Structure formats: structure tokens, C-alpha cells
mmCIF file with all atom_site columns, C-alpha atoms in Angstrom:
data_model
loop_
_atom_site.group_PDB
_atom_site.id
_atom_site.type_symbol
_atom_site.label_atom_id
_atom_site.label_alt_id
_atom_site.label_comp_id
_atom_site.label_asym_id
_atom_site.label_entity_id
_atom_site.label_seq_id
_atom_site.pdbx_PDB_ins_code
_atom_site.Cartn_x
_atom_site.Cartn_y
_atom_site.Cartn_z
_atom_site.occupancy
_atom_site.B_iso_or_equiv
_atom_site.pdbx_formal_charge
_atom_site.auth_seq_id
_atom_site.auth_comp_id
_atom_site.auth_asym_id
_atom_site.auth_atom_id
_atom_site.pdbx_PDB_model_num
ATOM 1   C CA . GLN A 1 1   ? 0.385  -13.490 49.902 1.00 0.00 ? 20  GLN A CA 1
ATOM 2   C CA . VAL A 1 2   ? 1.409  -12.627 46.295 1.00 0.00 ? 21  VAL A CA 1
ATOM 3   C CA . GLN A 1 3   ? -0.042 -14.460 43.486 1.00 0.00 ? 22  GLN A CA 1
ATOM 4   C CA . LEU A 1 4   ? 1.666  -14.052 40.433 1.00 0.00 ? 23  LEU A CA 1
ATOM 5   C CA . VAL A 1 5   ? 0.484  -14.714 36.958 1.00 0.00 ? 24  VAL A CA 1
ATOM 6   C CA . GLU A 1 6   ? 2.218  -14.682 33.757 1.00 0.00 ? 25  GLU A CA 1
ATOM 7   C CA . THR A 1 7   ? 1.114  -14.453 30.528 1.00 0.00 ? 26  THR A CA 1
ATOM 8   C CA . GLY A 1 8   ? 1.879  -14.282 26.315 1.00 0.00 ? 27  GLY A CA 1
ATOM 9   C CA . GLY A 1 9   ? 4.470  -17.607 25.577 1.00 0.00 ? 28  GLY A CA 1
ATOM 10  C CA . GLY A 1 10  ? 3.184  -18.962 22.600 1.00 0.00 ? 29  GLY A CA 1
ATOM 11  C CA . LEU A 1 11  ? 4.195  -20.852 19.530 1.00 0.00 ? 30  LEU A CA 1
ATOM 12  C CA . VAL A 1 12  ? 7.276  -18.717 17.073 1.00 0.00 ? 31  VAL A CA 1
ATOM 13  C CA . GLN A 1 13  ? 9.799  -18.788 14.605 1.00 0.00 ? 32  GLN A CA 1
ATOM 14  C CA . ALA A 1 14  ? 13.602 -19.143 15.426 1.00 0.00 ? 33  ALA A CA 1
ATOM 15  C CA . GLY A 1 15  ? 14.443 -14.999 15.480 1.00 0.00 ? 34  GLY A CA 1
ATOM 16  C CA . GLY A 1 16  ? 11.242 -13.680 16.422 1.00 0.00 ? 35  GLY A CA 1
ATOM 17  C CA . SER A 1 17  ? 10.479 -12.053 19.422 1.00 0.00 ? 36  SER A CA 1
ATOM 18  C CA . LEU A 1 18  ? 8.025  -12.744 22.072 1.00 0.00 ? 37  LEU A CA 1
ATOM 19  C CA . ARG A 1 19  ? 6.820  -10.416 25.465 1.00 0.00 ? 38  ARG A CA 1
ATOM 20  C CA . LEU A 1 20  ? 6.501  -12.160 28.200 1.00 0.00 ? 39  LEU A CA 1
ATOM 21  C CA . SER A 1 21  ? 4.549  -10.080 31.024 1.00 0.00 ? 40  SER A CA 1
ATOM 22  C CA . CYS A 1 22  ? 3.996  -11.067 34.976 1.00 0.00 ? 41  CYS A CA 1
ATOM 23  C CA . ALA A 1 23  ? 0.901  -9.594  36.564 1.00 0.00 ? 42  ALA A CA 1
ATOM 24  C CA . ALA A 1 24  ? 1.487  -9.440  40.103 1.00 0.00 ? 43  ALA A CA 1
ATOM 25  C CA . SER A 1 25  ? -1.162 -8.866  43.454 1.00 0.00 ? 44  SER A CA 1
ATOM 26  C CA . GLY A 1 26  ? -1.941 -9.772  46.968 1.00 0.00 ? 45  GLY A CA 1
ATOM 27  C CA . GLY A 1 27  ? 1.108  -7.940  48.340 1.00 0.00 ? 46  GLY A CA 1
ATOM 28  C CA . ALA A 1 28  ? 3.769  -5.348  48.226 1.00 0.00 ? 47  ALA A CA 1
ATOM 29  C CA . PHE A 1 29  ? 4.484  -5.515  44.079 1.00 0.00 ? 48  PHE A CA 1
ATOM 30  C CA . GLY A 1 30  ? 7.099  -2.342  44.739 1.00 0.00 ? 49  GLY A CA 1
ATOM 31  C CA . GLY A 1 31  ? 9.265  -3.901  47.638 1.00 0.00 ? 50  GLY A CA 1
ATOM 32  C CA . TYR A 1 32  ? 10.093 -6.628  46.144 1.00 0.00 ? 51  TYR A CA 1
ATOM 33  C CA . ALA A 1 33  ? 13.241 -8.120  43.085 1.00 0.00 ? 52  ALA A CA 1
ATOM 34  C CA . MET A 1 34  ? 11.979 -10.148 40.286 1.00 0.00 ? 53  MET A CA 1
ATOM 35  C CA . GLY A 1 35  ? 12.807 -12.969 37.678 1.00 0.00 ? 54  GLY A CA 1
ATOM 36  C CA . TRP A 1 36  ? 12.164 -14.141 35.384 1.00 0.00 ? 55  TRP A CA 1
ATOM 37  C CA . PHE A 1 37  ? 13.042 -18.214 35.274 1.00 0.00 ? 56  PHE A CA 1
ATOM 38  C CA . ARG A 1 38  ? 13.049 -21.235 32.412 1.00 0.00 ? 57  ARG A CA 1
ATOM 39  C CA . GLN A 1 39  ? 13.011 -24.880 32.314 1.00 0.00 ? 58  GLN A CA 1
ATOM 40  C CA . ALA A 1 40  ? 12.897 -27.583 29.293 1.00 0.00 ? 59  ALA A CA 1
ATOM 41  C CA . PRO A 1 41  ? 11.418 -30.803 29.470 1.00 0.00 ? 60  PRO A CA 1
ATOM 42  C CA . GLY A 1 42  ? 14.347 -33.221 31.015 1.00 0.00 ? 61  GLY A CA 1
ATOM 43  C CA . LYS A 1 43  ? 16.221 -29.932 32.222 1.00 0.00 ? 62  LYS A CA 1
ATOM 44  C CA . GLU A 1 44  ? 16.173 -28.111 35.532 1.00 0.00 ? 63  GLU A CA 1
ATOM 45  C CA . ARG A 1 45  ? 14.734 -24.981 36.322 1.00 0.00 ? 64  ARG A CA 1
ATOM 46  C CA . GLU A 1 46  ? 17.586 -22.169 35.174 1.00 0.00 ? 65  GLU A CA 1
ATOM 47  C CA . PHE A 1 47  ? 17.960 -18.456 35.990 1.00 0.00 ? 66  PHE A CA 1
ATOM 48  C CA . VAL A 1 48  ? 16.992 -16.073 32.900 1.00 0.00 ? 67  VAL A CA 1
ATOM 49  C CA . ALA A 1 49  ? 17.047 -12.670 34.529 1.00 0.00 ? 68  ALA A CA 1
ATOM 50  C CA . SER A 1 50  ? 16.442 -10.536 37.094 1.00 0.00 ? 69  SER A CA 1
ATOM 51  C CA . ILE A 1 51  ? 15.472 -6.555  38.533 1.00 0.00 ? 70  ILE A CA 1
ATOM 52  C CA . THR A 1 52  ? 15.690 -5.161  41.600 1.00 0.00 ? 71  THR A CA 1
ATOM 53  C CA . PHE A 1 53  ? 12.450 -3.743  43.175 1.00 0.00 ? 72  PHE A CA 1
ATOM 54  C CA . SER A 1 54  ? 13.295 -0.074  41.496 1.00 0.00 ? 73  SER A CA 1
ATOM 55  C CA . GLY A 1 55  ? 14.610 -1.459  37.950 1.00 0.00 ? 74  GLY A CA 1
ATOM 56  C CA . ALA A 1 56  ? 18.080 0.632   38.684 1.00 0.00 ? 75  ALA A CA 1
ATOM 57  C CA . ARG A 1 57  ? 19.131 -2.994  37.924 1.00 0.00 ? 76  ARG A CA 1
ATOM 58  C CA . THR A 1 58  ? 19.209 -6.017  35.993 1.00 0.00 ? 77  THR A CA 1
ATOM 59  C CA . TYR A 1 59  ? 21.016 -9.485  35.516 1.00 0.00 ? 78  TYR A CA 1
ATOM 60  C CA . TYR A 1 60  ? 20.886 -11.710 32.460 1.00 0.00 ? 79  TYR A CA 1
ATOM 61  C CA . ALA A 1 61  ? 22.490 -15.391 32.748 1.00 0.00 ? 80  ALA A CA 1
ATOM 62  C CA . ASP A 1 62  ? 25.096 -15.829 29.355 1.00 0.00 ? 81  ASP A CA 1
ATOM 63  C CA . SER A 1 63  ? 23.006 -17.367 27.321 1.00 0.00 ? 82  SER A CA 1
ATOM 64  C CA . VAL A 1 64  ? 19.876 -14.590 26.763 1.00 0.00 ? 83  VAL A CA 1
ATOM 65  C CA . LYS A 1 65  ? 22.263 -11.425 27.507 1.00 0.00 ? 84  LYS A CA 1
ATOM 66  C CA . ASP A 1 66  ? 21.656 -8.945  24.606 1.00 0.00 ? 85  ASP A CA 1
ATOM 67  C CA . ARG A 1 67  ? 18.554 -11.309 23.039 1.00 0.00 ? 86  ARG A CA 1
ATOM 68  C CA . PHE A 1 68  ? 16.260 -10.556 26.160 1.00 0.00 ? 87  PHE A CA 1
ATOM 69  C CA . THR A 1 69  ? 15.418 -7.615  28.626 1.00 0.00 ? 88  THR A CA 1
ATOM 70  C CA . ILE A 1 70  ? 13.514 -7.403  31.746 1.00 0.00 ? 89  ILE A CA 1
ATOM 71  C CA . SER A 1 71  ? 11.695 -4.216  33.017 1.00 0.00 ? 90  SER A CA 1
ATOM 72  C CA . ARG A 1 72  ? 8.979  -3.391  35.399 1.00 0.00 ? 91  ARG A CA 1
ATOM 73  C CA . ASP A 1 73  ? 6.070  -1.290  36.096 1.00 0.00 ? 92  ASP A CA 1
ATOM 74  C CA . ASN A 1 74  ? 5.245  -0.673  39.973 1.00 0.00 ? 93  ASN A CA 1
ATOM 75  C CA . ALA A 1 75  ? 2.431  1.295   39.261 1.00 0.00 ? 94  ALA A CA 1
ATOM 76  C CA . LYS A 1 76  ? 1.038  -1.457  37.216 1.00 0.00 ? 95  LYS A CA 1
ATOM 77  C CA . ASN A 1 77  ? 2.233  -4.073  39.565 1.00 0.00 ? 96  ASN A CA 1
ATOM 78  C CA . LEU A 1 78  ? 3.740  -5.914  36.221 1.00 0.00 ? 97  LEU A CA 1
ATOM 79  C CA . VAL A 1 79  ? 6.881  -7.083  35.678 1.00 0.00 ? 98  VAL A CA 1
ATOM 80  C CA . TYR A 1 80  ? 8.092  -7.860  31.698 1.00 0.00 ? 99  TYR A CA 1
ATOM 81  C CA . LEU A 1 81  ? 10.555 -9.757  30.049 1.00 0.00 ? 100 LEU A CA 1
ATOM 82  C CA . GLN A 1 82  ? 11.363 -9.059  26.484 1.00 0.00 ? 101 GLN A CA 1
ATOM 83  C CA . MET A 1 83  ? 12.595 -11.930 23.946 1.00 0.00 ? 102 MET A CA 1
ATOM 84  C CA . ASN A 1 84  ? 14.126 -10.966 21.404 1.00 0.00 ? 103 ASN A CA 1
ATOM 85  C CA . SER A 1 85  ? 16.156 -13.438 18.655 1.00 0.00 ? 104 SER A CA 1
ATOM 86  C CA . LEU A 1 86  ? 14.465 -16.225 19.692 1.00 0.00 ? 105 LEU A CA 1
ATOM 87  C CA . LYS A 1 87  ? 16.237 -19.700 19.271 1.00 0.00 ? 106 LYS A CA 1
ATOM 88  C CA . PHE A 1 88  ? 15.082 -22.983 19.820 1.00 0.00 ? 107 PHE A CA 1
ATOM 89  C CA . GLU A 1 89  ? 17.138 -23.542 22.941 1.00 0.00 ? 108 GLU A CA 1
ATOM 90  C CA . ASP A 1 90  ? 14.731 -21.126 24.394 1.00 0.00 ? 109 ASP A CA 1
ATOM 91  C CA . THR A 1 91  ? 11.505 -23.676 24.365 1.00 0.00 ? 110 THR A CA 1
ATOM 92  C CA . ALA A 1 92  ? 10.952 -23.978 27.952 1.00 0.00 ? 111 ALA A CA 1
ATOM 93  C CA . VAL A 1 93  ? 7.875  -23.388 30.476 1.00 0.00 ? 112 VAL A CA 1
ATOM 94  C CA . TYR A 1 94  ? 8.667  -19.611 31.662 1.00 0.00 ? 113 TYR A CA 1
ATOM 95  C CA . TYR A 1 95  ? 8.323  -18.943 35.237 1.00 0.00 ? 114 TYR A CA 1
ATOM 96  C CA . CYS A 1 96  ? 7.851  -15.423 37.358 1.00 0.00 ? 115 CYS A CA 1
ATOM 97  C CA . ALA A 1 97  ? 9.049  -15.488 40.749 1.00 0.00 ? 116 ALA A CA 1
ATOM 98  C CA . ALA A 1 98  ? 9.760  -12.623 43.810 1.00 0.00 ? 117 ALA A CA 1
ATOM 99  C CA . ALA A 1 99  ? 11.918 -12.504 46.682 1.00 0.00 ? 118 ALA A CA 1
ATOM 100 C CA . ASN A 1 100 ? 13.232 -9.359  48.982 1.00 0.00 ? 119 ASN A CA 1
ATOM 101 C CA . LEU A 1 101 ? 15.985 -9.435  47.226 1.00 0.00 ? 120 LEU A CA 1
ATOM 102 C CA . VAL A 1 102 ? 18.006 -9.452  43.904 1.00 0.00 ? 121 VAL A CA 1
ATOM 103 C CA . SER A 1 103 ? 20.854 -11.158 45.186 1.00 0.00 ? 122 SER A CA 1
ATOM 104 C CA . GLN A 1 104 ? 18.185 -14.154 46.220 1.00 0.00 ? 123 GLN A CA 1
ATOM 105 C CA . VAL A 1 105 ? 15.769 -13.796 42.873 1.00 0.00 ? 124 VAL A CA 1
ATOM 106 C CA . ARG A 1 106 ? 19.566 -15.131 41.179 1.00 0.00 ? 125 ARG A CA 1
ATOM 107 C CA . ILE A 1 107 ? 20.065 -18.160 42.913 1.00 0.00 ? 126 ILE A CA 1
ATOM 108 C CA . GLY A 1 108 ? 16.434 -19.537 43.083 1.00 0.00 ? 127 GLY A CA 1
ATOM 109 C CA . GLN A 1 109 ? 15.645 -18.362 46.311 1.00 0.00 ? 128 GLN A CA 1
ATOM 110 C CA . CYS A 1 110 ? 12.091 -16.774 45.629 1.00 0.00 ? 129 CYS A CA 1
ATOM 111 C CA . GLU A 1 111 ? 9.186  -16.350 48.096 1.00 0.00 ? 130 GLU A CA 1
ATOM 112 C CA . TYR A 1 112 ? 6.239  -16.913 45.738 1.00 0.00 ? 131 TYR A CA 1
ATOM 113 C CA . TRP A 1 113 ? 6.336  -18.373 41.907 1.00 0.00 ? 132 TRP A CA 1
ATOM 114 C CA . GLY A 1 114 ? 4.175  -18.022 39.295 1.00 0.00 ? 133 GLY A CA 1
ATOM 115 C CA . GLN A 1 115 ? 2.370  -21.132 37.030 1.00 0.00 ? 134 GLN A CA 1
ATOM 116 C CA . GLY A 1 116 ? 4.072  -20.763 34.328 1.00 0.00 ? 135 GLY A CA 1
ATOM 117 C CA . THR A 1 117 ? 4.193  -20.148 30.300 1.00 0.00 ? 136 THR A CA 1
ATOM 118 C CA . GLN A 1 118 ? 4.505  -22.157 27.400 1.00 0.00 ? 137 GLN A CA 1
ATOM 119 C CA . VAL A 1 119 ? 7.075  -20.849 24.746 1.00 0.00 ? 138 VAL A CA 1
ATOM 120 C CA . THR A 1 120 ? 8.102  -22.830 22.246 1.00 0.00 ? 139 THR A CA 1
ATOM 121 C CA . VAL A 1 121 ? 10.741 -21.520 19.167 1.00 0.00 ? 140 VAL A CA 1
ATOM 122 C CA . SER A 1 122 ? 10.530 -23.125 15.742 1.00 0.00 ? 141 SER A CA 1
ATOM 123 C CA . SER A 1 123 ? 13.109 -23.416 13.659 1.00 0.00 ? 142 SER A CA 1
#
């Protein structure tokens, strides 16, 4: 099975940037679509961004379009989430996930999930 581990979370001021990384092991990483989700206290987990197995196409939630960028490096088994112009409402635990199809990632039908990394944005 695939194991996913997120890193890069932390505390940042509003308007700042963070880059999250998701390292995959134990499977054919290049054959999976990947995505990022987040969950704030008291709220449901929500879709943030996804990317096809080749990296040719990306998709974003409206709330993060033009601020976040998802990318991947299949040779290194890594997927990234570059977060710019961070807002207080971006505060959440961010999770990396994998599925066979990017459309499945979008709706949360993922085979594998990471443990999450905390992102806290202060004003």
C-alpha cells in the first residue's frame, strides 16, 4: 500500500506563504492522481486542489484559486502545495490524498490519506 506523509506546515502571518510537501512510498506513485484537502476545527473536510498522475492538469477550490499551486515530481515521489497570500480562513489541518482518477480526488474518494500537517495563519 501507499503511505503518504505531509510536511511543511506551521505558523505564518496573513499574506505570507508556505509550501507543503507530501512524500509517497510503498506504491506506484506515478500512477495516482493526487490531491490536498483541509479541515478546520468544527468544519467538514474540504477539497483544496488536485493533480492528474502526469501533472498535466490541475484543479482548485474556488477559495484558493490564484493563491495556491499544486505540483508533483514523480521521480521523487513528491507532491507539493505552494500557498501564497495566506488568509486567516486558510487555517486548518492539511491532508494529502491519492486516488486512481483525479475526478475521484475531487469528491474525496481517495484510497490513501496522510496524517495531516497543521497550518495556522495569524492576522
